[in-house]
């Protein structure tokens, strides 16, 4: 009698636990060979670039770790061309490890439910961020391990929904990975050790940046789609209810690093989160109506409970100073990921000027891709039955970014408690979505959308 796939890893984990009693007598190679006799069955919800990328990362993770191979067995997306295009591309790249017959390729707003009906070991959730709280909660309900891309929501009600599902996932001992891959990246892990060991003393302030030229331009015009819902879904990055704005969709990575470092200062390990934020922002370059209702720049001042400050900049404007990095200033020195990852202090030269003196630099070589490493770590936890749940800090780093956006849109000083409790709902969680349904935001007669105005826009319910 064959072992049901969904229970394979749980069975393997239980077997591993039992085997650990005699681990000294069990050759590691023999245990590894036992895993190689089976496969890890994966489904993917959301077949855009990140979804197909995560499938490749999951397959490569098992290859690099030399463990049970990954096989993709089910796919879902709202668009048929996404499913077909990514299936065919993945099939060409990975061959028989893409084992998704036509009747396991689902299309539509409820297609995610059909993927979750499969016998999966874990599911990859990579839809536009607004959908992720519902999709994550459904996966938890099904009792399947999860890799969820970041951010995990676009509004405070979505974060609350996600965090509630995280608690249920812990009760079910599910393994949860969140796509904040810096937590699996060699230079960031080395920095965390340096901060923990006191190399820069106590952190006083941090600066975090995602300043760049922008992302893809809107992909479809109105005359190429069936209606307003498809128009916004095809161009999802430019609609706050789907994307969350640049500070949530991308700058979250840097804000999350700040939370991580502040946590090391506060308690040695677990991330902590800002208690208050002030911000400003707007749109000066992406002013055409085709750019929906998001900003093209934000600047925030975050404060943590112990008074630590974090200054953030997020910008999508070509031709400007660009940097995607983090810096922390401590009582004994500074750490920076800007350029070479290093610890340094400023030293006065004979001519009275100051120059950077490097005290330590990261020298990692041949590090695995953090996008692959995060799947190696998730698969290892599934296999070995170890505790592994990145859901809470994934949810709260998402909320950190949402808090910043709310401060910038409103121009008000906001607390984390108030924003999380009373932040306005953007995504229509209670609405049955279809191509005929009205999106939460609609254009005026001129085709332009209402863009938030600091000092006027209300972000609290």
Tab-separated table of C-alpha atoms in Angstrom:
chain	number	residue	atom	x	y	z
A	1	UNK	CA	0.000	0.000	0.000
A	2	UNK	CA	1.465	3.350	-1.005
A	3	UNK	CA	1.868	6.198	1.472
A	4	UNK	CA	-0.432	9.182	0.731
A	5	UNK	CA	1.779	11.998	-0.527
A	6	UNK	CA	0.423	14.656	1.806
A	7	UNK	CA	1.438	12.543	4.760
A	8	UNK	CA	4.801	11.519	3.329
A	9	UNK	CA	6.822	14.281	4.919
A	10	UNK	CA	4.936	14.021	8.189
A	11	UNK	CA	5.573	10.295	8.196
A	12	UNK	CA	9.171	10.892	7.296
A	13	UNK	CA	9.474	13.456	10.077
A	14	UNK	CA	8.012	11.030	12.590
A	15	UNK	CA	10.330	8.338	11.346
A	16	UNK	CA	13.239	10.743	11.629
A	17	UNK	CA	12.287	11.560	15.206
A	18	UNK	CA	12.141	7.899	16.088
A	19	UNK	CA	15.342	7.291	14.194
A	20	UNK	CA	17.048	10.062	16.143
A	21	UNK	CA	17.065	7.769	19.167
A	22	UNK	CA	19.527	5.654	17.290
A	23	UNK	CA	20.971	8.424	15.175
A	24	UNK	CA	24.522	7.600	16.141
A	25	UNK	CA	24.069	4.172	14.614
A	26	UNK	CA	22.247	5.405	11.473
A	27	UNK	CA	24.600	6.522	8.700
A	28	UNK	CA	23.533	9.933	7.378
A	29	UNK	CA	23.981	8.781	3.793
A	30	UNK	CA	21.560	5.932	4.381
A	31	UNK	CA	18.914	8.320	5.730
A	32	UNK	CA	19.410	10.585	2.728
A	33	UNK	CA	18.981	7.673	0.345
A	34	UNK	CA	15.661	6.862	1.980
A	35	UNK	CA	14.412	10.396	1.242
A	36	UNK	CA	15.514	10.132	-2.354
A	37	UNK	CA	13.085	7.284	-2.927
A	38	UNK	CA	10.183	9.707	-2.931
A	39	UNK	CA	9.348	13.179	-4.176
A	40	UNK	CA	8.115	16.434	-2.669
A	41	UNK	CA	4.869	17.353	-4.415
A	42	UNK	CA	4.378	21.091	-4.846
A	43	UNK	CA	1.525	23.234	-6.125
A	44	UNK	CA	1.787	26.867	-7.147
A	45	UNK	CA	-0.884	29.567	-6.829
A	46	UNK	CA	0.033	32.553	-8.967
A	47	UNK	CA	1.937	31.879	-12.199
A	48	UNK	CA	3.628	35.198	-12.803
A	49	UNK	CA	7.370	35.732	-12.788
A	50	UNK	CA	7.782	35.251	-9.038
A	51	UNK	CA	5.587	32.158	-8.926
A	52	UNK	CA	7.517	30.367	-11.667
A	53	UNK	CA	10.771	31.628	-10.144
A	54	UNK	CA	9.852	30.144	-6.776
A	55	UNK	CA	9.025	26.804	-8.411
A	56	UNK	CA	12.496	26.786	-9.950
A	57	UNK	CA	14.022	27.720	-6.583
A	58	UNK	CA	12.172	24.852	-4.888
A	59	UNK	CA	13.390	22.354	-7.505
A	60	UNK	CA	16.963	23.642	-7.330
A	61	UNK	CA	16.866	23.584	-3.521
A	62	UNK	CA	16.277	19.833	-3.489
A	63	UNK	CA	18.915	19.315	-6.165
A	64	UNK	CA	21.541	21.312	-4.277
A	65	UNK	CA	20.697	19.683	-0.948
A	66	UNK	CA	20.729	16.199	-2.515
A	67	UNK	CA	17.357	15.316	-1.002
A	68	UNK	CA	13.981	14.164	-2.301
A	69	UNK	CA	13.345	15.740	-5.694
A	70	UNK	CA	10.597	18.324	-6.060
A	71	UNK	CA	7.839	17.755	-8.575
A	72	UNK	CA	5.309	20.429	-9.558
A	73	UNK	CA	1.882	18.799	-9.785
A	74	UNK	CA	-0.706	21.611	-9.884
A	75	UNK	CA	-0.877	25.240	-11.044
A	76	UNK	CA	-3.401	28.077	-10.709
A	77	UNK	CA	-3.710	31.624	-11.959
A	78	UNK	CA	-6.523	33.971	-12.912
A	79	UNK	CA	-5.145	34.142	-16.463
A	80	UNK	CA	-5.001	31.156	-18.832
A	81	UNK	CA	-2.030	32.587	-20.725
A	82	UNK	CA	-0.059	32.814	-17.470
A	83	UNK	CA	-0.658	29.154	-16.662
A	84	UNK	CA	0.139	27.925	-20.174
A	85	UNK	CA	3.152	30.176	-20.661
A	86	UNK	CA	4.804	29.351	-17.334
A	87	UNK	CA	3.970	25.650	-17.599
A	88	UNK	CA	5.620	25.406	-20.994
A	89	UNK	CA	8.660	27.418	-19.905
A	90	UNK	CA	9.145	25.394	-16.712
A	91	UNK	CA	8.678	22.142	-18.657
A	92	UNK	CA	11.448	23.109	-21.028
A	93	UNK	CA	13.737	23.951	-18.123
A	94	UNK	CA	13.002	21.139	-15.670
A	95	UNK	CA	11.535	18.326	-17.802
A	96	UNK	CA	9.805	15.538	-15.920
A	97	UNK	CA	9.854	17.471	-12.654
A	98	UNK	CA	7.009	19.512	-14.130
A	99	UNK	CA	4.243	16.931	-13.989
A	100	UNK	CA	1.084	19.007	-14.393
A	101	UNK	CA	-1.496	17.459	-16.726
A	102	UNK	CA	-3.965	19.798	-18.370
A	103	UNK	CA	-6.682	18.932	-15.865
A	104	UNK	CA	-4.393	20.116	-13.031
A	105	UNK	CA	-3.877	23.559	-14.567
A	106	UNK	CA	-6.579	25.792	-13.159
A	107	UNK	CA	-7.753	29.209	-14.277
A	108	UNK	CA	-9.939	31.790	-12.531
A	109	UNK	CA	-10.400	33.625	-9.256
A	110	UNK	CA	-11.248	30.418	-7.381
A	111	UNK	CA	-8.557	28.293	-9.068
A	112	UNK	CA	-6.466	28.326	-5.873
A	113	UNK	CA	-9.082	26.159	-4.168
A	114	UNK	CA	-8.613	23.457	-6.800
A	115	UNK	CA	-4.832	23.398	-6.350
A	116	UNK	CA	-5.362	22.892	-2.615
A	117	UNK	CA	-7.521	19.834	-3.331
A	118	UNK	CA	-4.398	18.043	-4.581
A	119	UNK	CA	-2.274	15.834	-2.360
A	120	UNK	CA	0.540	18.346	-1.805
A	121	UNK	CA	3.538	18.482	0.469
A	122	UNK	CA	3.732	22.234	0.159
A	123	UNK	CA	2.165	25.058	-1.765
A	124	UNK	CA	3.789	28.198	-3.143
A	125	UNK	CA	1.607	31.330	-2.888
A	126	UNK	CA	2.764	34.009	-5.320
A	127	UNK	CA	-0.384	35.840	-6.392
A	128	UNK	CA	-0.546	39.640	-6.310
A	129	UNK	CA	-0.194	40.540	-2.596
A	130	UNK	CA	-3.819	41.545	-1.982
A	131	UNK	CA	-4.956	37.942	-2.494
A	132	UNK	CA	-2.425	36.371	-0.147
A	133	UNK	CA	-4.302	36.574	3.203
A	134	UNK	CA	-7.216	34.553	1.808
A	135	UNK	CA	-4.994	32.102	-0.048
A	136	UNK	CA	-2.743	31.619	2.980
A	137	UNK	CA	-5.723	31.032	5.277
A	138	UNK	CA	-7.156	28.481	2.851
A	139	UNK	CA	-3.839	26.604	2.711
A	140	UNK	CA	-3.647	26.529	6.502
A	141	UNK	CA	-7.182	25.208	6.621
A	142	UNK	CA	-6.140	22.392	4.276
A	143	UNK	CA	-3.172	21.579	6.511
A	144	UNK	CA	-0.461	21.931	3.897
A	145	UNK	CA	3.021	23.397	4.437
A	146	UNK	CA	3.397	26.842	2.815
A	147	UNK	CA	5.881	29.105	1.125
A	148	UNK	CA	4.198	32.526	0.851
A	149	UNK	CA	5.781	35.367	-1.054
A	150	UNK	CA	6.118	38.755	0.591
A	151	UNK	CA	4.352	41.053	1.289
A	152	UNK	CA	1.600	38.958	2.800
A	153	UNK	CA	-1.157	41.603	2.489
A	154	UNK	CA	-1.854	45.131	1.291
A	155	UNK	CA	-3.918	46.463	4.210
A	156	UNK	CA	-4.292	46.147	7.981
A	157	UNK	CA	-7.370	43.860	7.858
A	158	UNK	CA	-5.377	41.542	5.585
A	159	UNK	CA	-2.454	41.488	8.023
A	160	UNK	CA	-4.837	40.668	10.869
A	161	UNK	CA	-6.327	37.850	8.808
A	162	UNK	CA	-2.857	36.545	7.939
A	163	UNK	CA	-1.642	36.657	11.552
A	164	UNK	CA	-4.736	34.785	12.740
A	165	UNK	CA	-3.988	32.075	10.171
A	166	UNK	CA	-0.351	31.983	11.336
A	167	UNK	CA	-1.562	31.094	14.828
A	168	UNK	CA	-3.628	28.241	13.367
A	169	UNK	CA	-0.638	27.071	11.334
A	170	UNK	CA	1.372	26.810	14.563
A	171	UNK	CA	-1.385	24.792	16.203
A	172	UNK	CA	-1.167	22.397	13.240
A	173	UNK	CA	2.668	22.333	13.300
A	174	UNK	CA	2.745	23.491	9.686
A	175	UNK	CA	6.015	24.802	8.284
A	176	UNK	CA	5.715	28.338	6.916
A	177	UNK	CA	8.315	30.178	4.858
A	178	UNK	CA	7.894	33.832	3.832
A	179	UNK	CA	9.852	35.274	0.924
A	180	UNK	CA	12.014	37.667	2.949
A	181	UNK	CA	15.125	35.912	1.731
A	182	UNK	CA	17.685	38.130	3.450
A	183	UNK	CA	17.123	35.956	6.537
A	184	UNK	CA	18.751	33.141	4.522
A	185	UNK	CA	21.503	35.187	2.878
A	186	UNK	CA	25.133	34.742	3.947
A	187	UNK	CA	26.153	38.382	4.349
A	188	UNK	CA	23.019	39.282	6.309
A	189	UNK	CA	23.418	36.283	8.617
A	190	UNK	CA	27.051	37.258	9.212
A	191	UNK	CA	26.044	40.836	10.035
A	192	UNK	CA	23.429	39.597	12.489
A	193	UNK	CA	26.142	37.630	14.283
A	194	UNK	CA	28.407	40.688	14.362
A	195	UNK	CA	25.677	42.903	15.842
A	196	UNK	CA	24.753	40.209	18.342
A	197	UNK	CA	28.410	39.950	19.389
A	198	UNK	CA	28.557	43.712	20.033
A	199	UNK	CA	30.772	44.692	17.104
A	200	UNK	CA	29.052	48.071	16.676
A	201	UNK	CA	27.777	48.489	20.244
A	202	UNK	CA	24.149	49.489	20.746
A	203	UNK	CA	22.315	50.534	17.607
A	204	UNK	CA	21.220	54.174	17.767
A	205	UNK	CA	19.775	54.723	14.295
A	206	UNK	CA	19.293	52.942	10.978
A	207	UNK	CA	18.851	54.023	7.361
A	208	UNK	CA	17.138	51.749	4.860
A	209	UNK	CA	16.700	52.344	1.132
A	210	UNK	CA	14.940	50.971	-1.926
A	211	UNK	CA	15.675	53.715	-4.400
A	212	UNK	CA	15.615	52.698	-8.055
A	213	UNK	CA	14.381	53.615	-11.481
A	214	UNK	CA	11.133	51.664	-11.314
A	215	UNK	CA	9.624	48.397	-12.483
A	216	UNK	CA	7.707	47.249	-15.537
A	217	UNK	CA	5.430	49.707	-17.298
A	218	UNK	CA	1.711	48.844	-17.474
A	219	UNK	CA	1.441	45.768	-19.681
A	220	UNK	CA	-1.990	46.210	-21.222
A	221	UNK	CA	-4.023	49.150	-22.433
A	222	UNK	CA	-7.774	49.353	-21.997
A	223	UNK	CA	-8.464	48.353	-25.599
A	224	UNK	CA	-6.521	45.117	-25.044
A	225	UNK	CA	-8.610	43.828	-22.119
A	226	UNK	CA	-12.175	42.778	-21.386
A	227	UNK	CA	-12.935	45.450	-18.798
A	228	UNK	CA	-11.780	47.406	-15.768
A	229	UNK	CA	-11.116	44.377	-13.559
A	230	UNK	CA	-8.839	42.743	-16.117
A	231	UNK	CA	-7.147	46.096	-16.780
A	232	UNK	CA	-6.189	46.477	-13.136
A	233	UNK	CA	-5.286	42.807	-12.695
A	234	UNK	CA	-2.970	42.843	-15.716
A	235	UNK	CA	-1.325	46.012	-14.379
A	236	UNK	CA	-1.576	45.041	-10.709
A	237	UNK	CA	1.592	46.803	-9.531
A	238	UNK	CA	-0.039	50.215	-9.950
A	239	UNK	CA	-3.137	49.597	-7.792
A	240	UNK	CA	-2.771	49.816	-4.031
A	241	UNK	CA	-5.458	47.225	-3.249
A	242	UNK	CA	-3.486	44.636	-5.250
A	243	UNK	CA	0.133	45.694	-4.709
A	244	UNK	CA	0.301	47.857	-1.584
A	245	UNK	CA	2.517	50.490	-3.290
A	246	UNK	CA	6.287	50.390	-3.699
A	247	UNK	CA	6.999	50.698	0.019
A	248	UNK	CA	5.015	47.513	0.655
A	249	UNK	CA	5.867	45.515	-2.468
A	250	UNK	CA	9.635	46.087	-2.516
A	251	UNK	CA	10.886	48.342	0.275
A	252	UNK	CA	9.547	45.801	2.779
A	253	UNK	CA	12.850	43.928	2.380
A	254	UNK	CA	14.871	46.783	3.832
A	255	UNK	CA	12.320	47.613	6.530
A	256	UNK	CA	12.358	43.952	7.519
A	257	UNK	CA	16.146	44.067	7.937
A	258	UNK	CA	15.733	47.094	10.220
A	259	UNK	CA	13.212	45.149	12.312
A	260	UNK	CA	15.628	42.220	12.465
A	261	UNK	CA	18.552	44.359	13.633
A	262	UNK	CA	16.374	46.263	16.129
A	263	UNK	CA	15.292	42.889	17.518
A	264	UNK	CA	18.882	41.786	18.011
A	265	UNK	CA	19.461	44.967	20.026
A	266	UNK	CA	16.245	44.498	22.010
A	267	UNK	CA	16.307	40.794	22.803
A	268	UNK	CA	19.187	39.167	20.962
A	269	UNK	CA	17.147	37.337	18.349
A	270	UNK	CA	13.497	37.953	17.472
A	271	UNK	CA	12.589	40.953	15.267
A	272	UNK	CA	10.752	43.852	16.906
A	273	UNK	CA	8.581	46.408	15.153
A	274	UNK	CA	8.221	50.197	15.167
A	275	UNK	CA	5.666	51.772	17.456
A	276	UNK	CA	5.209	55.056	15.577
A	277	UNK	CA	5.823	56.467	12.097
A	278	UNK	CA	5.775	59.834	10.332
A	279	UNK	CA	6.088	60.091	6.571
A	280	UNK	CA	5.796	62.083	3.397
A	281	UNK	CA	5.579	61.220	-0.282
A	282	UNK	CA	3.812	61.680	-3.569
A	283	UNK	CA	4.192	61.170	-7.332
A	284	UNK	CA	6.254	63.498	-9.469
A	285	UNK	CA	7.473	61.302	-12.337
A	286	UNK	CA	4.832	58.606	-12.745
A	287	UNK	CA	1.989	61.086	-13.139
A	288	UNK	CA	0.260	59.580	-16.175
A	289	UNK	CA	-3.137	58.026	-15.462
A	290	UNK	CA	-1.821	54.649	-16.639
A	291	UNK	CA	0.156	54.498	-13.363
A	292	UNK	CA	-2.977	53.906	-11.300
A	293	UNK	CA	-3.139	55.317	-7.773
A	294	UNK	CA	0.264	54.695	-6.169
A	295	UNK	CA	3.111	57.074	-5.237
A	296	UNK	CA	6.552	57.108	-6.845
A	297	UNK	CA	8.414	58.159	-3.664
A	298	UNK	CA	8.074	57.889	0.105
A	299	UNK	CA	10.219	58.924	3.095
A	300	UNK	CA	9.514	57.755	6.640
A	301	UNK	CA	10.765	58.156	10.183
A	302	UNK	CA	10.097	55.043	12.248
A	303	UNK	CA	10.626	54.829	16.013
A	304	UNK	CA	10.962	51.659	18.075
A	305	UNK	CA	9.868	51.326	21.705
A	306	UNK	CA	13.405	51.819	23.021
A	307	UNK	CA	13.872	55.032	21.023
A	308	UNK	CA	15.882	53.523	18.164
A	309	UNK	CA	15.236	55.424	14.933
A	310	UNK	CA	14.906	54.046	11.396
A	311	UNK	CA	14.917	56.418	8.412
A	312	UNK	CA	13.500	54.946	5.207
A	313	UNK	CA	13.455	56.048	1.586
A	314	UNK	CA	11.565	54.332	-1.241
A	315	UNK	CA	11.714	55.764	-4.721
A	316	UNK	CA	10.936	54.819	-8.314
A	317	UNK	CA	12.373	57.709	-10.302
A	318	UNK	CA	14.905	57.245	-13.124
A	319	UNK	CA	18.041	59.368	-13.186
A	320	UNK	CA	18.357	59.776	-9.400
A	321	UNK	CA	20.721	58.403	-6.740
A	322	UNK	CA	19.900	54.751	-6.367
A	323	UNK	CA	20.557	52.305	-3.580
A	324	UNK	CA	18.942	49.158	-2.215
A	325	UNK	CA	20.678	48.792	1.122
A	326	UNK	CA	20.667	49.140	4.895
A	327	UNK	CA	22.973	50.958	7.344
A	328	UNK	CA	23.017	50.850	11.153
A	329	UNK	CA	24.880	53.352	13.312
A	330	UNK	CA	25.971	52.061	16.721
A	331	UNK	CA	27.802	53.386	19.765
A	332	UNK	CA	31.042	51.658	18.637
A	333	UNK	CA	30.755	51.626	14.850
A	334	UNK	CA	28.566	51.249	11.801
A	335	UNK	CA	27.405	48.386	9.605
A	336	UNK	CA	26.514	48.794	5.945
A	337	UNK	CA	25.272	46.666	3.072
A	338	UNK	CA	25.807	49.563	0.674
A	339	UNK	CA	28.390	48.190	-1.737
A	340	UNK	CA	30.718	45.867	0.179
A	341	UNK	CA	29.073	44.445	3.305
A	342	UNK	CA	31.207	45.779	6.159
A	343	UNK	CA	31.627	47.268	9.615
A	344	UNK	CA	33.466	50.565	9.781
A	345	UNK	CA	34.150	53.702	11.773
A	346	UNK	CA	35.117	57.202	10.667
A	347	UNK	CA	38.755	58.074	11.296
A	348	UNK	CA	40.214	61.585	11.342
A	349	UNK	CA	43.163	62.054	8.997
A	350	UNK	CA	46.162	64.381	9.420
A	351	UNK	CA	44.605	67.014	7.155
A	352	UNK	CA	41.523	67.176	9.362
A	353	UNK	CA	39.231	65.336	6.985
A	354	UNK	CA	37.520	62.031	7.810
A	355	UNK	CA	37.740	58.705	6.025
A	356	UNK	CA	36.049	55.363	6.478
A	357	UNK	CA	38.158	52.739	8.289
A	358	UNK	CA	36.927	49.185	7.700
A	359	UNK	CA	36.957	47.001	10.813
A	360	UNK	CA	35.378	43.891	9.276
A	361	UNK	CA	34.114	42.865	5.846
A	362	UNK	CA	32.095	39.915	4.673
A	363	UNK	CA	34.202	37.515	2.657
A	364	UNK	CA	31.654	34.841	1.833
A	365	UNK	CA	32.294	33.008	-1.394
A	366	UNK	CA	30.153	30.554	-3.302
A	367	UNK	CA	27.105	31.362	-1.191
A	368	UNK	CA	23.950	29.735	-2.459
A	369	UNK	CA	21.273	31.991	-3.866
A	370	UNK	CA	19.137	33.130	-0.912
A	371	UNK	CA	16.066	32.406	-3.040
A	372	UNK	CA	17.189	28.765	-3.203
A	373	UNK	CA	18.492	28.651	0.368
A	374	UNK	CA	15.110	29.647	1.810
A	375	UNK	CA	13.571	26.592	0.133
A	376	UNK	CA	16.436	24.371	1.312
A	377	UNK	CA	15.702	25.493	4.875
A	378	UNK	CA	11.935	25.022	4.512
A	379	UNK	CA	12.293	21.561	2.969
A	380	UNK	CA	14.758	20.528	5.691
A	381	UNK	CA	12.284	21.561	8.387
A	382	UNK	CA	9.532	19.589	6.652
A	383	UNK	CA	11.763	16.556	6.361
A	384	UNK	CA	13.166	16.675	9.888
A	385	UNK	CA	10.021	17.872	11.675
A	386	UNK	CA	11.705	20.941	13.165
A	387	UNK	CA	9.773	24.052	14.207
A	388	UNK	CA	9.802	26.475	11.297
A	389	UNK	CA	7.374	29.346	10.983
A	390	UNK	CA	8.309	32.755	9.536
A	391	UNK	CA	4.686	33.902	9.477
A	392	UNK	CA	4.662	36.331	12.420
A	393	UNK	CA	7.589	38.475	11.410
A	394	UNK	CA	6.495	38.207	7.762
A	395	UNK	CA	3.108	39.611	8.759
A	396	UNK	CA	4.501	42.329	11.017
A	397	UNK	CA	7.185	43.443	8.550
A	398	UNK	CA	4.364	43.725	6.007
A	399	UNK	CA	2.471	45.849	8.547
A	400	UNK	CA	5.597	47.977	9.101
A	401	UNK	CA	5.529	48.834	5.399
A	402	UNK	CA	1.766	49.443	5.439
A	403	UNK	CA	2.204	51.747	8.468
A	404	UNK	CA	4.753	53.754	6.485
A	405	UNK	CA	2.450	53.991	3.481
A	406	UNK	CA	-0.432	55.115	5.690
A	407	UNK	CA	1.762	57.819	7.254
A	408	UNK	CA	2.852	59.041	3.805
A	409	UNK	CA	-0.643	58.998	2.295
A	410	UNK	CA	-2.193	60.830	5.248
A	411	UNK	CA	0.708	63.056	6.292
A	412	UNK	CA	-0.141	62.158	9.905
A	413	UNK	CA	1.868	60.645	12.733
A	414	UNK	CA	0.493	57.138	13.257
A	415	UNK	CA	1.101	54.455	15.839
A	416	UNK	CA	1.498	50.803	14.939
A	417	UNK	CA	-1.288	49.855	17.353
A	418	UNK	CA	-3.782	52.265	15.778
A	419	UNK	CA	-2.787	51.403	12.212
A	420	UNK	CA	-3.049	47.653	12.775
A	421	UNK	CA	-6.347	47.938	14.625
A	422	UNK	CA	-8.051	50.644	12.558
A	423	UNK	CA	-6.320	50.769	9.172
A	424	UNK	CA	-8.813	50.984	6.314
A	425	UNK	CA	-9.631	47.935	4.228
A	426	UNK	CA	-8.476	48.140	0.606
A	427	UNK	CA	-8.952	44.590	-0.678
A	428	UNK	CA	-12.550	43.329	-1.096
A	429	UNK	CA	-12.184	40.213	1.079
A	430	UNK	CA	-15.919	39.669	1.348
A	431	UNK	CA	-16.689	40.177	-2.339
A	432	UNK	CA	-16.912	37.353	-4.868
A	433	UNK	CA	-14.502	38.491	-7.559
A	434	UNK	CA	-15.141	38.012	-11.259
A	435	UNK	CA	-14.213	39.741	-14.487
A	436	UNK	CA	-17.564	41.560	-14.365
A	437	UNK	CA	-17.160	42.731	-10.765
A	438	UNK	CA	-16.212	46.342	-9.994
A	439	UNK	CA	-12.707	46.787	-8.538
A	440	UNK	CA	-12.458	48.736	-5.249
A	441	UNK	CA	-11.097	51.778	-7.118
A	442	UNK	CA	-12.498	53.144	-10.368
A	443	UNK	CA	-11.254	55.832	-12.732
A	444	UNK	CA	-13.007	59.105	-13.362
A	445	UNK	CA	-14.414	60.081	-16.731
A	446	UNK	CA	-10.920	61.083	-17.850
A	447	UNK	CA	-9.563	57.632	-17.023
A	448	UNK	CA	-7.508	58.915	-14.070
A	449	UNK	CA	-7.664	57.493	-10.536
A	450	UNK	CA	-7.802	59.406	-7.273
A	451	UNK	CA	-4.298	59.581	-5.803
A	452	UNK	CA	-3.886	60.072	-2.021
A	453	UNK	CA	-3.283	63.657	-0.871
A	454	UNK	CA	-1.259	64.137	2.357
A	455	UNK	CA	-3.193	66.182	4.876
A	456	UNK	CA	-6.494	65.223	3.257
A	457	UNK	CA	-6.594	61.447	2.755
A	458	UNK	CA	-7.978	59.455	5.671
A	459	UNK	CA	-6.309	56.076	6.151
A	460	UNK	CA	-8.145	55.004	9.302
A	461	UNK	CA	-11.629	53.528	9.477
